[in-house]
Amino acid sequence: QPYFNNIQLDGASTVCSFAHDPRGIVWLGTESGLYSYDGYHSYPHFDSRSPYHSRVHSLVAQGDLLFLGTENGLFVFNTATNSYRPSPRRSPKDIRAMALQGRKLLLGTSDGLYEYDLRQGSLRQSALHGQAIYALLPSHRGLLVGSLHGFYIVKGGRTRRVGIASGRQPLVNALAFDRRRGCYWVGTEGALYR
């Protein structure tokens, strides 16, 4: 029998994303900002006057760094020092989805797909200019992208639209690979496709 326990987050009511670090801490992106949960207590990592008091749509953990895709751009939090690092200059706003691909952090934004080079600290727009992107999933077929206008595959600098329904394509807001079944799941507004 599954057991659920409601974890209270003072100052937040909506959890938008999760990440887990090597020390066992669960990180939560909420409508108010970043929280951590150690199994006993939750802790906010912002105050109401800081720029980090912002909706966190997506989280990606890499070592001691936690990348936050927020409505105000990309934030970087160091979990070892419990502090924010300087954000990349000219970060796009409204980052809805993120994924690591090699040494690049891919950013799905309300204005297309961006690549942030983790070593060089450089940022560039790469595909789907002007498209609102809600989901990213690296795969052997290329980068799978869910957007307001449907499903795309980005590979080798080329973008290909993939029809998943007849007629107008639905908003694709969730993507997952099912290893056991060897298939992809595509979550849309109003349906689930396999």
XYZ file of C-alpha atoms in Angstrom:
194
model
C 0.000 0.000 0.000
C 1.562 3.344 -1.035
C 1.959 5.913 1.706
C 1.956 9.645 1.040
C 3.025 12.376 3.436
C 2.249 16.038 2.711
C 5.494 18.005 3.105
C 4.774 21.623 4.019
C 6.716 24.337 2.217
C 6.287 27.655 4.006
C 5.575 30.268 1.357
C 4.918 27.869 -1.529
C 1.996 25.710 -2.625
C 3.013 24.424 -6.069
C 5.987 22.157 -6.818
C 6.984 22.518 -10.473
C 10.171 20.403 -10.573
C 12.461 18.075 -8.608
C 16.172 17.238 -8.488
C 18.215 14.990 -6.216
C 21.830 15.623 -5.257
C 24.597 13.108 -4.345
C 24.148 13.850 -0.615
C 20.515 12.720 -0.683
C 18.934 16.168 -0.548
C 15.783 16.657 -2.618
C 15.598 20.031 -4.359
C 12.206 21.508 -5.229
C 11.414 24.196 -7.757
C 8.249 26.031 -6.700
C 6.192 29.043 -7.736
C 8.108 31.031 -5.089
C 11.662 29.802 -5.634
C 14.061 27.009 -4.663
C 13.589 24.778 -1.603
C 15.570 21.845 -0.246
C 14.215 18.909 1.760
C 16.516 16.738 3.878
C 13.936 14.096 4.840
C 12.852 16.023 7.933
C 12.529 19.721 7.098
C 12.159 21.979 4.076
C 14.318 25.078 3.641
C 13.770 28.037 1.293
C 16.814 29.325 -0.607
C 15.566 32.829 -1.348
C 13.967 35.755 0.414
C 11.003 37.775 -0.784
C 13.196 40.707 -1.887
C 15.770 38.707 -3.837
C 15.789 38.055 -7.593
C 15.713 34.330 -6.705
C 12.121 34.709 -5.462
C 10.951 33.447 -8.852
C 8.933 30.521 -10.277
C 11.308 27.595 -10.912
C 9.973 25.586 -13.860
C 12.858 23.113 -14.162
C 15.905 21.847 -12.272
C 19.049 20.012 -13.412
C 21.703 18.790 -10.969
C 25.329 18.293 -11.985
C 27.741 17.571 -9.155
C 27.480 20.379 -6.607
C 25.727 22.689 -9.056
C 22.002 23.028 -9.469
C 20.703 24.803 -12.589
C 17.340 26.520 -12.196
C 15.182 27.308 -15.214
C 12.983 30.161 -14.018
C 10.591 32.785 -15.296
C 13.455 35.282 -14.822
C 16.160 33.282 -16.617
C 18.858 30.779 -15.658
C 20.098 30.724 -12.067
C 22.961 28.574 -10.762
C 23.004 27.377 -7.135
C 26.030 25.738 -5.485
C 24.686 23.076 -3.098
C 28.060 22.682 -1.320
C 28.352 26.375 -0.378
C 24.582 26.954 -0.184
C 24.879 30.045 -2.376
C 23.984 31.326 -5.825
C 26.670 31.827 -8.444
C 26.543 34.677 -10.948
C 23.969 33.954 -13.641
C 24.990 33.774 -17.290
C 24.832 37.143 -19.028
C 21.901 37.668 -21.381
C 20.067 34.607 -20.098
C 16.766 34.061 -21.896
C 13.663 34.539 -19.754
C 10.935 31.997 -19.038
C 12.965 28.761 -19.149
C 10.443 25.895 -19.038
C 12.628 22.839 -19.704
C 16.308 21.883 -19.422
C 18.472 18.878 -20.258
C 22.167 18.059 -20.155
C 23.747 16.919 -23.404
C 27.490 16.423 -23.109
C 29.042 19.686 -21.920
C 25.971 21.692 -22.879
C 22.908 22.605 -20.899
C 19.944 22.821 -23.266
C 17.309 25.412 -22.397
C 13.730 25.240 -23.641
C 12.330 28.761 -23.380
C 9.284 30.743 -24.444
C 11.438 31.982 -27.356
C 13.034 28.770 -28.636
C 15.908 26.414 -27.861
C 19.189 27.705 -26.402
C 22.516 26.017 -25.648
C 24.612 27.016 -22.647
C 28.214 25.764 -22.849
C 29.119 24.747 -19.292
C 32.898 25.058 -19.807
C 33.033 28.322 -21.721
C 29.999 29.974 -20.135
C 28.698 30.972 -23.566
C 25.044 31.033 -24.538
C 23.483 30.868 -28.002
C 20.058 30.348 -29.519
C 20.129 27.162 -31.551
C 16.705 26.183 -32.928
C 12.950 26.744 -33.003
C 13.212 30.556 -32.795
C 10.029 32.091 -31.422
C 8.558 28.745 -30.315
C 7.471 28.139 -26.713
C 9.237 24.938 -25.580
C 7.900 22.887 -22.668
C 9.818 19.572 -22.740
C 13.298 18.322 -23.742
C 14.603 14.750 -23.918
C 18.003 13.791 -25.369
C 17.821 10.484 -27.265
C 19.747 8.425 -29.811
C 17.382 9.887 -32.458
C 18.377 13.451 -31.538
C 16.944 15.959 -29.101
C 13.203 15.416 -28.676
C 11.396 18.711 -28.169
C 7.845 19.329 -26.974
C 6.446 22.739 -27.856
C 3.284 24.755 -27.974
C 2.956 23.756 -31.641
C 3.775 20.041 -31.423
C 6.666 17.581 -31.386
C 10.110 18.093 -32.997
C 13.432 16.287 -33.344
C 16.597 18.408 -33.472
C 19.728 16.637 -34.742
C 22.874 17.829 -36.482
C 21.634 21.396 -36.822
C 18.389 20.289 -38.480
C 14.891 20.493 -37.019
C 12.166 18.075 -38.108
C 8.526 18.302 -37.091
C 6.895 14.967 -36.250
C 3.113 14.707 -36.468
C 1.601 12.859 -33.519
C -2.054 13.493 -34.296
C -4.100 14.320 -37.348
C -4.869 17.980 -37.919
C -3.697 20.692 -35.558
C -0.788 19.485 -33.430
C -1.290 19.552 -29.657
C 0.834 21.270 -27.030
C 3.512 18.724 -26.032
C 4.451 19.347 -22.401
C 6.021 16.049 -21.236
C 8.440 13.516 -22.783
C 9.833 10.272 -21.346
C 11.657 7.164 -22.553
C 10.337 3.803 -21.310
C 13.349 1.430 -21.219
C 11.264 -1.643 -20.410
C 8.940 -1.191 -23.376
C 11.525 0.461 -25.641
C 9.231 3.366 -26.521
C 8.720 7.072 -25.958
C 5.783 8.625 -24.101
C 4.495 11.994 -25.278
C 2.247 13.925 -22.897
C 0.043 16.538 -24.494
C -2.779 18.815 -23.536
C -5.661 16.336 -23.632
C -3.888 13.051 -24.465
C -1.006 10.671 -23.881
C 0.767 9.107 -26.891
C 3.177 6.190 -27.115
